[in-house]
Short mmCIF file of N, CA and C and ligand atoms in Angstrom, two decimals:
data_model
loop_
_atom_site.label_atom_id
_atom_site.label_comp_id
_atom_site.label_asym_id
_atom_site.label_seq_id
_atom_site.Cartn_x
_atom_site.Cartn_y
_atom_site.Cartn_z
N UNK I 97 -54.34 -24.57 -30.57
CA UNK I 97 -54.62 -25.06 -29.21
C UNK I 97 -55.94 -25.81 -29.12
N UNK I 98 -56.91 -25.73 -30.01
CA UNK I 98 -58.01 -26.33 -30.26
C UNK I 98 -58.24 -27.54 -29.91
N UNK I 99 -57.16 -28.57 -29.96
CA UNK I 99 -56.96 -30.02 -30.21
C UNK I 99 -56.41 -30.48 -28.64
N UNK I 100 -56.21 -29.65 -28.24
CA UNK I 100 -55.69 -29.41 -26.45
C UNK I 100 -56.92 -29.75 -25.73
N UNK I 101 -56.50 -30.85 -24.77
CA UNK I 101 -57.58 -31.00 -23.37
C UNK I 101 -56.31 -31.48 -22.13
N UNK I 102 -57.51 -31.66 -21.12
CA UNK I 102 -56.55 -31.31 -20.12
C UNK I 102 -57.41 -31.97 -18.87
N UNK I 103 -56.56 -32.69 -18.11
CA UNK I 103 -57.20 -33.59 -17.46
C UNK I 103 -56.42 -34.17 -15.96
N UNK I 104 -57.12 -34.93 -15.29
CA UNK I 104 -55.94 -35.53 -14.11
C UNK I 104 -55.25 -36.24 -14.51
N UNK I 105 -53.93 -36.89 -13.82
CA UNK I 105 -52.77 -37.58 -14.06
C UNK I 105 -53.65 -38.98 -13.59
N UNK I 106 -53.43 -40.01 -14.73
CA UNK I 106 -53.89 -41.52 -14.23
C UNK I 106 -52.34 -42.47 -14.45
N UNK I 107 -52.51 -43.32 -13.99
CA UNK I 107 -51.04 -44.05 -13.82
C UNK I 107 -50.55 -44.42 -15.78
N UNK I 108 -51.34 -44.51 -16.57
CA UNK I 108 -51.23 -44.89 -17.78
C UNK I 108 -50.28 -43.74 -18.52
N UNK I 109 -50.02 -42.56 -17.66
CA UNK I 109 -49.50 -41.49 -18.25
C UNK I 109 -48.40 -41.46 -17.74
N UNK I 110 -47.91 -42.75 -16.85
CA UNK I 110 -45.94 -42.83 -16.20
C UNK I 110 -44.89 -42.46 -17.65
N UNK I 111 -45.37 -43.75 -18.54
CA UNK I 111 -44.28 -43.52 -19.55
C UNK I 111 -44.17 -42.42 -20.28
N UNK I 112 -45.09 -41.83 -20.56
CA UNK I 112 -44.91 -40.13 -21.42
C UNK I 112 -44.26 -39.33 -20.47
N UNK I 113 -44.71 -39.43 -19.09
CA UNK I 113 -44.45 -38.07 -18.40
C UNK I 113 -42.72 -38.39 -18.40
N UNK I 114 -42.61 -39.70 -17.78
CA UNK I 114 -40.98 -39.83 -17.84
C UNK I 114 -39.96 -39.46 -18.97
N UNK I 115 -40.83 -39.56 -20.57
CA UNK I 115 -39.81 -39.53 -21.55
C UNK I 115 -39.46 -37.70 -21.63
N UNK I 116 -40.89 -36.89 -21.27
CA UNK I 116 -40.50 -35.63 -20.97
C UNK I 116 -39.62 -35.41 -20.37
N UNK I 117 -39.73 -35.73 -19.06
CA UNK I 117 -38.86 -35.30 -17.72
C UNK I 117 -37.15 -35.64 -18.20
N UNK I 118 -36.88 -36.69 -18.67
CA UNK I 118 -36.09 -37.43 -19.17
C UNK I 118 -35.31 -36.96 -19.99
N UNK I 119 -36.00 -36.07 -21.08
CA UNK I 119 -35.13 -35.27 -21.87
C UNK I 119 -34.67 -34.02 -21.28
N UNK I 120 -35.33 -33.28 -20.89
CA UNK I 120 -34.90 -32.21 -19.90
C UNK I 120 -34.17 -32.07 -18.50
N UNK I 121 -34.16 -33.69 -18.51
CA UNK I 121 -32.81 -34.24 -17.46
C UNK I 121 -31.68 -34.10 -17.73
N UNK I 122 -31.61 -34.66 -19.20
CA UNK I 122 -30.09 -35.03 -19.53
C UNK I 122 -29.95 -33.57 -21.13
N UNK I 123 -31.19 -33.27 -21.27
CA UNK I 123 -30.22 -32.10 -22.69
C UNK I 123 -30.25 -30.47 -21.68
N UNK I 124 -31.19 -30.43 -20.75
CA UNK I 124 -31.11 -28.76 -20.31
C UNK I 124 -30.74 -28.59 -18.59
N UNK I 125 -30.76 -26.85 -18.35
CA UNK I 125 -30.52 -27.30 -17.08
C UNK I 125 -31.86 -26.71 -16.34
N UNK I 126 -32.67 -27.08 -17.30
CA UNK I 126 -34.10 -26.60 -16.21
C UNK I 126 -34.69 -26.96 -15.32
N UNK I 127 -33.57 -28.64 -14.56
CA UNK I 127 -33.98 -29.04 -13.12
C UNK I 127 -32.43 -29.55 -13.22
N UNK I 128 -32.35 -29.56 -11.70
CA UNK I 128 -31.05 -29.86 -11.53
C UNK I 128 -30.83 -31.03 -11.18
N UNK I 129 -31.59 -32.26 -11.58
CA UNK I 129 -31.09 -33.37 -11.32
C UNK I 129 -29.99 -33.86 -12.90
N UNK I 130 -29.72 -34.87 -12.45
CA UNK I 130 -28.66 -34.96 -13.79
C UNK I 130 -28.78 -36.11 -14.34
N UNK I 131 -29.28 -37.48 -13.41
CA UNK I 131 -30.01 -38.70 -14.04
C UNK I 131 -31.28 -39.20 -13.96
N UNK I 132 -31.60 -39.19 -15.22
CA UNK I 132 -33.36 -39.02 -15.76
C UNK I 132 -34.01 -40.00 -15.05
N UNK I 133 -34.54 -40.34 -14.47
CA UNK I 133 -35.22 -41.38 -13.33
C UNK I 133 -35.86 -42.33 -14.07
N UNK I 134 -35.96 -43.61 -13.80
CA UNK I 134 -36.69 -44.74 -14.48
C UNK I 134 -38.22 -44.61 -14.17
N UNK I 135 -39.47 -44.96 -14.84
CA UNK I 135 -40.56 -45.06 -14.82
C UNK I 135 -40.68 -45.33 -13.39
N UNK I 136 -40.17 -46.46 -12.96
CA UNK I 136 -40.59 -47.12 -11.86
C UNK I 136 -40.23 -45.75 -10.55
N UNK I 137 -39.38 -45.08 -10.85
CA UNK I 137 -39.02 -43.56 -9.77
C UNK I 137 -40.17 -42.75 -10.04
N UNK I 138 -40.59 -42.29 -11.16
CA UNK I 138 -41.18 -41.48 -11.27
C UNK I 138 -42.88 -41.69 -11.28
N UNK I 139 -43.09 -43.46 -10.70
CA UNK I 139 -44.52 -43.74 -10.78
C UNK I 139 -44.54 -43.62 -9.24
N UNK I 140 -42.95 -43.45 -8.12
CA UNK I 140 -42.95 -43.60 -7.04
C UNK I 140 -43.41 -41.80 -6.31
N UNK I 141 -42.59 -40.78 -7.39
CA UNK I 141 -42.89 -39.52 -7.18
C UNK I 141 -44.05 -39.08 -7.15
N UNK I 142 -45.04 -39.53 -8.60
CA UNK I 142 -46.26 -39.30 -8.64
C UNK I 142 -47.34 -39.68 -7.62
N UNK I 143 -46.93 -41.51 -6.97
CA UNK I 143 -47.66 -41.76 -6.47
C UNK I 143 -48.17 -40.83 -4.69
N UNK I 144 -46.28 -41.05 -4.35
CA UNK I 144 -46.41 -39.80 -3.43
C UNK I 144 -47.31 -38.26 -3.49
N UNK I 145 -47.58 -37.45 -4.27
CA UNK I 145 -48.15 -36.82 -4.42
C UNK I 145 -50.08 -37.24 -4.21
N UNK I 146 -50.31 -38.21 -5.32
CA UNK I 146 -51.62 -38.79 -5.18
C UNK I 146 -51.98 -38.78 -3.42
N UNK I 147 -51.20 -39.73 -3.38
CA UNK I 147 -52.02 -39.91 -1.37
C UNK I 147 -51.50 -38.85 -0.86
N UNK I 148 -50.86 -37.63 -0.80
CA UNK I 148 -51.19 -36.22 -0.36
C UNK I 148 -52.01 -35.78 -1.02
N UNK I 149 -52.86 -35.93 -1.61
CA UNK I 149 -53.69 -35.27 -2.23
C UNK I 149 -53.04 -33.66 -2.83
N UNK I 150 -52.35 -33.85 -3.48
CA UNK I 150 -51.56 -32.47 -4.21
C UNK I 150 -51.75 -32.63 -5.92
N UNK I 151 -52.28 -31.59 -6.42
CA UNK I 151 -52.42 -31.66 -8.11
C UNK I 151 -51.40 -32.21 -8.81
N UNK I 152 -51.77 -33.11 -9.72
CA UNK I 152 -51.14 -33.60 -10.83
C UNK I 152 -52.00 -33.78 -12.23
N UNK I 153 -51.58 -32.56 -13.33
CA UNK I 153 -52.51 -33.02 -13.85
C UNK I 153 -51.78 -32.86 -15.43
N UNK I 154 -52.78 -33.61 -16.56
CA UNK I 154 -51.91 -33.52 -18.13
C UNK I 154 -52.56 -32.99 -18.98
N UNK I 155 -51.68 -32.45 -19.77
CA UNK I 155 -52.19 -31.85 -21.03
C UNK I 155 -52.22 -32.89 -22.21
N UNK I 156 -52.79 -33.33 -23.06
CA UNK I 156 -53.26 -34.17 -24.31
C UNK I 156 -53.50 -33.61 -25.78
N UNK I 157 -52.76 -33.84 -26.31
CA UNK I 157 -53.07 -33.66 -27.61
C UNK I 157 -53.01 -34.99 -28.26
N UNK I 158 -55.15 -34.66 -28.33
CA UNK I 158 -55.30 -35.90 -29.70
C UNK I 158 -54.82 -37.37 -28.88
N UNK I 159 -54.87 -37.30 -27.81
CA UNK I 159 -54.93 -38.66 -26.97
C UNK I 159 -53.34 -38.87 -26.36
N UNK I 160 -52.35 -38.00 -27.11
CA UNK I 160 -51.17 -37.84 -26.74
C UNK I 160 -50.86 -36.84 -25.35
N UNK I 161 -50.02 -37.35 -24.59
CA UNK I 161 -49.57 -36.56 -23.26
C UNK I 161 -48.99 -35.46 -23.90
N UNK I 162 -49.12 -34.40 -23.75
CA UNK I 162 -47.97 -33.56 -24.28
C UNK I 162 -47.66 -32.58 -23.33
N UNK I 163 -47.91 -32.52 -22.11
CA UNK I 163 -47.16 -32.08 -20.89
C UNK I 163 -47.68 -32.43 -19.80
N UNK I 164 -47.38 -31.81 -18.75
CA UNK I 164 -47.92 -32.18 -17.35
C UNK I 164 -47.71 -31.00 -16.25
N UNK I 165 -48.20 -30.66 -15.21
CA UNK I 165 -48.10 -29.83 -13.71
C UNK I 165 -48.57 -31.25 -12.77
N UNK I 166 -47.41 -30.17 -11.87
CA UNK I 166 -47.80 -30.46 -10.73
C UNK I 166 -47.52 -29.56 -9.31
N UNK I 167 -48.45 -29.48 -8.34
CA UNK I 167 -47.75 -28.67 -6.98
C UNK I 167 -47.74 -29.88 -6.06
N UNK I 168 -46.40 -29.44 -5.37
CA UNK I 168 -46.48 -30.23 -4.07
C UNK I 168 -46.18 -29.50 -3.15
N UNK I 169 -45.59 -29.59 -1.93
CA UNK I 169 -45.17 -29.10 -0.78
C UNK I 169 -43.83 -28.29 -1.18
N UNK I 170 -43.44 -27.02 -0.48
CA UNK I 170 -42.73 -26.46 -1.30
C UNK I 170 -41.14 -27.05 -0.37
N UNK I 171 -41.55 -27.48 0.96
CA UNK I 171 -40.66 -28.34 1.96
C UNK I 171 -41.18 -29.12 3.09
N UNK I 172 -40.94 -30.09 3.18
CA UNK I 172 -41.27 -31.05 4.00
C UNK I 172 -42.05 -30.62 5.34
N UNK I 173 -41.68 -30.15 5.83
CA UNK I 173 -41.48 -29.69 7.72
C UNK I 173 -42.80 -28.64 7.55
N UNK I 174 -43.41 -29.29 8.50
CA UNK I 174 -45.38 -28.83 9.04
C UNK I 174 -45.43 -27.82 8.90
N UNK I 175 -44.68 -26.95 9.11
CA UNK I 175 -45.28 -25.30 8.98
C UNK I 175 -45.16 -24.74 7.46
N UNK I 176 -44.65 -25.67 6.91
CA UNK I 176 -44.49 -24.76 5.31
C UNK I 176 -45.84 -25.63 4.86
N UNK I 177 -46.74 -26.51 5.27
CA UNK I 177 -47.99 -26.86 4.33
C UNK I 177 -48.77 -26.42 4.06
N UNK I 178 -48.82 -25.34 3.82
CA UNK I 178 -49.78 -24.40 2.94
C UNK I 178 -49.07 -23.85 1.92
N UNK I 179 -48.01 -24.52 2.00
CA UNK I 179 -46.85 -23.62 0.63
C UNK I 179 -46.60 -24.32 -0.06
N UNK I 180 -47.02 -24.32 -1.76
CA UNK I 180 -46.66 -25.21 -2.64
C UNK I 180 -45.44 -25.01 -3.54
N UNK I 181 -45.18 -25.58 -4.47
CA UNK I 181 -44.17 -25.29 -5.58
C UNK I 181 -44.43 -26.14 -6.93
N UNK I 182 -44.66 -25.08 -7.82
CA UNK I 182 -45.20 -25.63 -9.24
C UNK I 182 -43.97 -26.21 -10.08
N UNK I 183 -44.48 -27.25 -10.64
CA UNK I 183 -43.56 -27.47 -11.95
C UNK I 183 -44.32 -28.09 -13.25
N UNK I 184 -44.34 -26.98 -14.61
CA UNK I 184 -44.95 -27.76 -15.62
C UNK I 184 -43.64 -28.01 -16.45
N UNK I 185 -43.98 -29.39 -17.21
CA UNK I 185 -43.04 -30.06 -18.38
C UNK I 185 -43.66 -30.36 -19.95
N UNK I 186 -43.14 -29.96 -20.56
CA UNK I 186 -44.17 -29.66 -21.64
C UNK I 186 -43.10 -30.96 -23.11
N UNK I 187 -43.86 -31.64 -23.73
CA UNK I 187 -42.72 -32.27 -24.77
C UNK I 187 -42.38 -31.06 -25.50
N UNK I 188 -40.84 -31.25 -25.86
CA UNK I 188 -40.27 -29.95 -26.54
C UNK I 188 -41.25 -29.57 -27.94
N UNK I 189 -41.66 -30.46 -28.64
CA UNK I 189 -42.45 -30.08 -29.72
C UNK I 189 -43.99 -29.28 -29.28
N UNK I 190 -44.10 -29.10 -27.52
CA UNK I 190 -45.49 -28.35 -27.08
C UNK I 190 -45.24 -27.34 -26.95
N UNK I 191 -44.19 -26.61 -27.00
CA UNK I 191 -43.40 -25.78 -26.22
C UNK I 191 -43.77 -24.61 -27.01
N UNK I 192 -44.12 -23.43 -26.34
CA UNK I 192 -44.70 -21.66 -27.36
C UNK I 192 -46.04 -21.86 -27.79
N UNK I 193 -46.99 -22.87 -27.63
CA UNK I 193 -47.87 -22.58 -28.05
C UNK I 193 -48.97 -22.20 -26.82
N UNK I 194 -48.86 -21.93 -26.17
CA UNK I 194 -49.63 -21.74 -24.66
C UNK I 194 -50.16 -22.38 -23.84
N UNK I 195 -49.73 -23.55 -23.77
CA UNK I 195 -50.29 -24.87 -23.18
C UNK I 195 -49.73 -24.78 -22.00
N UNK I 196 -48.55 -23.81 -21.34
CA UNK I 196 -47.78 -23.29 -20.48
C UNK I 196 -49.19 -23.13 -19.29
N UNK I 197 -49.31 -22.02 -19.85
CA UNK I 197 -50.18 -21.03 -19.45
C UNK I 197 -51.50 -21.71 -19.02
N UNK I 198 -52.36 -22.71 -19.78
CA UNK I 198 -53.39 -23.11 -19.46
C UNK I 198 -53.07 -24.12 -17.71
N UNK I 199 -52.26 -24.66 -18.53
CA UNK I 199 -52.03 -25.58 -17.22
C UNK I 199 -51.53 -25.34 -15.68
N UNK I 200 -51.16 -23.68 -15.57
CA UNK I 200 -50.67 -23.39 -14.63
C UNK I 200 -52.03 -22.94 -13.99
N UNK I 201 -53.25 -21.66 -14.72
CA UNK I 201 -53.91 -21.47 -14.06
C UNK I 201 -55.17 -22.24 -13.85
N UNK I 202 -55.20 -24.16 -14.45
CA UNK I 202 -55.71 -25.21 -13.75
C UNK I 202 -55.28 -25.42 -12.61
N UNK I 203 -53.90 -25.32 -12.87
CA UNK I 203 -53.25 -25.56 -11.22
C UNK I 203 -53.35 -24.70 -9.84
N UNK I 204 -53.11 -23.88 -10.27
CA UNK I 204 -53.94 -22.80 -9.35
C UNK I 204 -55.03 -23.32 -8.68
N UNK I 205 -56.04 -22.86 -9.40
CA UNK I 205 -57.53 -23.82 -9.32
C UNK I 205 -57.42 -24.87 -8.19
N UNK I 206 -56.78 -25.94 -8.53
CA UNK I 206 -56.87 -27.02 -7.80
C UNK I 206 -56.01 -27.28 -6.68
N UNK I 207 -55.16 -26.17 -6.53
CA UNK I 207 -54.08 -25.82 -5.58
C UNK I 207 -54.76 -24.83 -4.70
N UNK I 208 -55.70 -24.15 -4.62
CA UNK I 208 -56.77 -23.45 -3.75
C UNK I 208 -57.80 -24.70 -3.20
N UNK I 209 -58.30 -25.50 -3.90
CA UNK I 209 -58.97 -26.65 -3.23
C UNK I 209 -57.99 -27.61 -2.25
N UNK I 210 -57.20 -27.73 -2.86
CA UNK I 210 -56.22 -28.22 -2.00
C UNK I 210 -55.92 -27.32 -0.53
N UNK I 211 -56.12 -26.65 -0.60
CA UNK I 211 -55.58 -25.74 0.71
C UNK I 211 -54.26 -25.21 0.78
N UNK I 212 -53.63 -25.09 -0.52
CA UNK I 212 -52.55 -24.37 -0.14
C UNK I 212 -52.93 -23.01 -0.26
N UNK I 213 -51.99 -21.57 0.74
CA UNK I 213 -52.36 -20.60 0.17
C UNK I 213 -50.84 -20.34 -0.35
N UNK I 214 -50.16 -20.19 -0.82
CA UNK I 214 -48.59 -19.67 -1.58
C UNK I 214 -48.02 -20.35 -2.00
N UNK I 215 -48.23 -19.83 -3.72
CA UNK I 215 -47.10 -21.16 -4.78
C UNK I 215 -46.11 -20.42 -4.72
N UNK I 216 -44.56 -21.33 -4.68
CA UNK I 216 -43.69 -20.81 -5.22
C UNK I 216 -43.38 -21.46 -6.79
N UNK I 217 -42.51 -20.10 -7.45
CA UNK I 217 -41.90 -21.25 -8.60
C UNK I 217 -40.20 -20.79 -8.39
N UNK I 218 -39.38 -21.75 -8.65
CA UNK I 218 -38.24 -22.01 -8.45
C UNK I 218 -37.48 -22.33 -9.70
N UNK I 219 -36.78 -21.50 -10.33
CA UNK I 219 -36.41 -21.17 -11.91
C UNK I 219 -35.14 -21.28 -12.26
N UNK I 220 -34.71 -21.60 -12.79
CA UNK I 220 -33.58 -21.73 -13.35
C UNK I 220 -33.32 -20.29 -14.12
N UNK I 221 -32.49 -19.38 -13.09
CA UNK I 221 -31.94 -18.09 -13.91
C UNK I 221 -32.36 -17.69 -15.46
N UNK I 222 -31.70 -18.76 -15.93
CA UNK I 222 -31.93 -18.02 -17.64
C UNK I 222 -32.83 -18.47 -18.41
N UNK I 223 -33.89 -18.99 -17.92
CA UNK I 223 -35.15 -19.53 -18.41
C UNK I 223 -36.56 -18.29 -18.81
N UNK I 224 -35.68 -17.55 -19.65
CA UNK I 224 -37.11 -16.63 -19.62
C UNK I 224 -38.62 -16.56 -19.88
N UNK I 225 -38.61 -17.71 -20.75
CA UNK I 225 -40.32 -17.81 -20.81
C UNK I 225 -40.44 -18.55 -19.99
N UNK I 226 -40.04 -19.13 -18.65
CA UNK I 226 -40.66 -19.62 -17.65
C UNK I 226 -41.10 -18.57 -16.27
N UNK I 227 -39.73 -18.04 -16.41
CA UNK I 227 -40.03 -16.59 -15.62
C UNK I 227 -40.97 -15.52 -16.52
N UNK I 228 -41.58 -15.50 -17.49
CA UNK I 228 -42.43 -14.81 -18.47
C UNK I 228 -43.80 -15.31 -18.36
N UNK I 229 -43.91 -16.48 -17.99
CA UNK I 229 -45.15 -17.19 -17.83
C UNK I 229 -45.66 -16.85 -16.61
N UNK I 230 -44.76 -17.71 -15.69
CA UNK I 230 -45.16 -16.75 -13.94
C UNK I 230 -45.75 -15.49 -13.67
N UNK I 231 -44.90 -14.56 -14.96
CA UNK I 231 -45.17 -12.97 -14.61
C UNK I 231 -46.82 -13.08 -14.87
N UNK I 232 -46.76 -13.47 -15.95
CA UNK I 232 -48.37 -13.25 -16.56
C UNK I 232 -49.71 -13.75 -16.02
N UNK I 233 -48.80 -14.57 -14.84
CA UNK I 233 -49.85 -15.26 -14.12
C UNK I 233 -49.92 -14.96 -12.45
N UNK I 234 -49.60 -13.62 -12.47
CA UNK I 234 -49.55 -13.03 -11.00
C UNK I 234 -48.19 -13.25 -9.99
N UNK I 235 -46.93 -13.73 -10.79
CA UNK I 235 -46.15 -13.98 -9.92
C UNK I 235 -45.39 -12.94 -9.18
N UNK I 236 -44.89 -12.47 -8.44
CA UNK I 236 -43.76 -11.61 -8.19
C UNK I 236 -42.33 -12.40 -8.46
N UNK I 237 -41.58 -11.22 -8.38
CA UNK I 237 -39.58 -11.89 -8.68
C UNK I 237 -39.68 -11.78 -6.81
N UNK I 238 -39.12 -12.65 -6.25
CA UNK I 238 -39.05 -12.21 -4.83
C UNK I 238 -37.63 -12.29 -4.28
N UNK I 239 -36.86 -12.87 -5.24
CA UNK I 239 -35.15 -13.30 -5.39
C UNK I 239 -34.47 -13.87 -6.13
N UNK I 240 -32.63 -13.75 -6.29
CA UNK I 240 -32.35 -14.39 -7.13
C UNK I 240 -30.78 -15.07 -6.18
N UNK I 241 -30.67 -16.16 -6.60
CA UNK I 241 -29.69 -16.35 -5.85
C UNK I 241 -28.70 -17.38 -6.72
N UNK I 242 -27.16 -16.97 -6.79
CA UNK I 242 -26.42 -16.98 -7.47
C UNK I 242 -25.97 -18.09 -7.51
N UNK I 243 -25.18 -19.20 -8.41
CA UNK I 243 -24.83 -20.65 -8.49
C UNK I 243 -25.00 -21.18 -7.31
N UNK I 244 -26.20 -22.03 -7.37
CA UNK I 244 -26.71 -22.62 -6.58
C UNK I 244 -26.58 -24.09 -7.32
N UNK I 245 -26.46 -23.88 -8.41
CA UNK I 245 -26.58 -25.13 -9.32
C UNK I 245 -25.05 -25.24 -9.75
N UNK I 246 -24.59 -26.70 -10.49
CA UNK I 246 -23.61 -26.98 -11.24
C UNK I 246 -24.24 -28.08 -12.43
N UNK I 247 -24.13 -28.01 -13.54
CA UNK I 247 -24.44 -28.76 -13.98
C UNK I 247 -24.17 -28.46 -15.81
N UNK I 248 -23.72 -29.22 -16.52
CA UNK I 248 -23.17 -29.23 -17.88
C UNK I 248 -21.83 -28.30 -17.36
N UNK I 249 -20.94 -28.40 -16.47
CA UNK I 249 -19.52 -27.88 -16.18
C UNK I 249 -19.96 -26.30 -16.07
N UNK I 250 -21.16 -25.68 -15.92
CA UNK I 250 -21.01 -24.29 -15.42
C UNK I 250 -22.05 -23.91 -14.09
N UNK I 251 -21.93 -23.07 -13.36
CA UNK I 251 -23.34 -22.77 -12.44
C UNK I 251 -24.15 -21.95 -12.78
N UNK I 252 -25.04 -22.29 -11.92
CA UNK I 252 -26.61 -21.71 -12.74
C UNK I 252 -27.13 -20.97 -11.03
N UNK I 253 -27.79 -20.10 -11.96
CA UNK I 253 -28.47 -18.99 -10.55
C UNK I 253 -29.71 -19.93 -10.81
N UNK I 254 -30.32 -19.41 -9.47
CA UNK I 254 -32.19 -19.28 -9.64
C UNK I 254 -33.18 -18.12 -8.85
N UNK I 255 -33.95 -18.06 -9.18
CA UNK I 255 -34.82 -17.12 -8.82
C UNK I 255 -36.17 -17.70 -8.26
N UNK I 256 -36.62 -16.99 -7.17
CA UNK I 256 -37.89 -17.76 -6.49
C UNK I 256 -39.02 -16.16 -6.84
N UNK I 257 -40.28 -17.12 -7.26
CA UNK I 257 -41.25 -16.23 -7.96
C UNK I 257 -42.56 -16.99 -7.19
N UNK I 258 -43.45 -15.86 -6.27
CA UNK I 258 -44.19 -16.17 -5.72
C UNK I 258 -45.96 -15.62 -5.93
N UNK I 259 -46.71 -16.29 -5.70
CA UNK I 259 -48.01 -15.30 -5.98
C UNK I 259 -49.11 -16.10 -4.66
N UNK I 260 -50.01 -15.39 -4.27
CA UNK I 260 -50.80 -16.43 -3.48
C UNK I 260 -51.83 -17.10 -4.40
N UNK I 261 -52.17 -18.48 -3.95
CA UNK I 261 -53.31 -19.07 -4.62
C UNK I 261 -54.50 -18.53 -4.47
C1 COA N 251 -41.85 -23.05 -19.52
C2 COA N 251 -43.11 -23.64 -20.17
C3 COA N 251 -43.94 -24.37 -19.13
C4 COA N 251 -43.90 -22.46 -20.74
O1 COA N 251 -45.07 -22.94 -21.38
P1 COA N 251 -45.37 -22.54 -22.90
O2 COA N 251 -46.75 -22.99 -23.21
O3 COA N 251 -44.27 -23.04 -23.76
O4 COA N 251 -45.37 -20.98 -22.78
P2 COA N 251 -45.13 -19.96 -23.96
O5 COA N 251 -43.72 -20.05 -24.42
O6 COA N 251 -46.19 -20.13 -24.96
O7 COA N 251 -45.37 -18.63 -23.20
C5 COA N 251 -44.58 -18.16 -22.15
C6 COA N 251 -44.30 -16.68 -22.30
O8 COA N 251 -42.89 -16.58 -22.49
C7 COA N 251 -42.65 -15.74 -23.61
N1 COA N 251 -41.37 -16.15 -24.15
C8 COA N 251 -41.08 -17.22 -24.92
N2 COA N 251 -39.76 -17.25 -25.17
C9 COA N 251 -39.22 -16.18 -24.53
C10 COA N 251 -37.90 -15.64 -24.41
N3 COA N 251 -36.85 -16.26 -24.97
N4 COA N 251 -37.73 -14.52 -23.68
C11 COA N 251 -38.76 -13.89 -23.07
N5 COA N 251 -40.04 -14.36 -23.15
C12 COA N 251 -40.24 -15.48 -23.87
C13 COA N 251 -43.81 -15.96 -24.52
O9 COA N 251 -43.96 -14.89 -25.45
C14 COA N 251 -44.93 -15.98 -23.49
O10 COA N 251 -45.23 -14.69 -23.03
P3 COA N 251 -46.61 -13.95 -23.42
O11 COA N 251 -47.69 -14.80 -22.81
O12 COA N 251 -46.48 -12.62 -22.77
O13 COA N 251 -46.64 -13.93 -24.93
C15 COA N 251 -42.76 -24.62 -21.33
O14 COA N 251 -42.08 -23.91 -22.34
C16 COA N 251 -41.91 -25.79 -20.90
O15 COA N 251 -42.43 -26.81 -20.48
N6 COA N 251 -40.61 -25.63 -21.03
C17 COA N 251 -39.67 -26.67 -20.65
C18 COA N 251 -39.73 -27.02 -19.18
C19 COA N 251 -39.69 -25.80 -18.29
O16 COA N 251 -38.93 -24.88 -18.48
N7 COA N 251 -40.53 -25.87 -17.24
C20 COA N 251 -40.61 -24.83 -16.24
C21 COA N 251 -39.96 -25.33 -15.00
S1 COA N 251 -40.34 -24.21 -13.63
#
């Protein structure tokens, strides 16, 4: 992990973050969208976030992106804005070495400056070191709720895991 830094999201980091997101679009079901969004979508997602002022930030190895977080709003409508919802993406070759972990409790961090007080994370059922990571980082299980998802021809539960910032 030595070779690990960690920093804000600048626009130069569209194309990495997309080729992440991108693979975990189309090989897993750890978000439920099903077509991997073009740069130009995902410089539109990010940018949204920027002018809310909501964390976005990357992990680097050796000058390379090798994952990313971010919190945003956990739903649109005024009374949930103090409620965020995390998502880190890590390139599959970052994946077990704890780069998980660092980047969530940056996010934290900067998700208390921000003013949110309650992250949620929103999981894909059978994802256990994502629900393993949460735990370790103060989350509670607060539910699980059954095919909510369809995607590669079967349904997928999820579970909402909460902690305050
Ligand atoms: C989920 C993710 C962010 C975790 O980050 P990471 O740096 O890979 O985290 P690690 O795997 O090192 O650690 C997570 C924990 O899960 C544990 N774990 C790993 N595989 C596991 C498994 N199959 N079952 C149970 N626990 C597992 C690890 O031992 C570790 O627990 P510990 O800290 O108690 O030892 C990262 O793997 C990732 O980006 N995955 C793909 C995208 C994703 O799933 N994002 C989450 C969307 S909410």
């Amino acid at each position: 992990m030595s070779a690990i830094s960690f920093r804000k999201f600048t626009w130069s980091d569209v194309p990495a973050i997309t080729t992440i997101y991108g693979h975990y679009v189309k090989e897993t079901v750890i978000t439920f969208e099903t077509e991997a969004p073009s740069e130009a979508a995902m410089a539109e997602r990010f940018g949204r976030m920027l002018d809310l002022g909501h964390p976005v930030l990357i992990a680097e190895d050796e000058g390379k992106v090798v994952g990313y977080a971010y919190a945003s709003f956990y739903r649109p409508r005024a009374a949930y804005r103090f409620t965020c919802e995390d998502s880190i993406y890590l390139a599959p070759d970052a994946v077990g070495r704890g780069i998980g972990g660092v980047l969530l409790v940056r996010l934290l961090e900067e998700c208390k400056l921000a003013g949110f007080r309650q992250m949620l994370a929103v999981i894909t059922a059978e994802r256990a070191n994502s629900i393993r990571l949460h735990e370790r980082h103060g989350f509670r299980m607060i539910g699980k709720y059954e095919a909510l998802g369809f995607k590669f021809d079967r349904w997928l539960d999820i579970v909402h895991m909460q902690r305050a910032v």
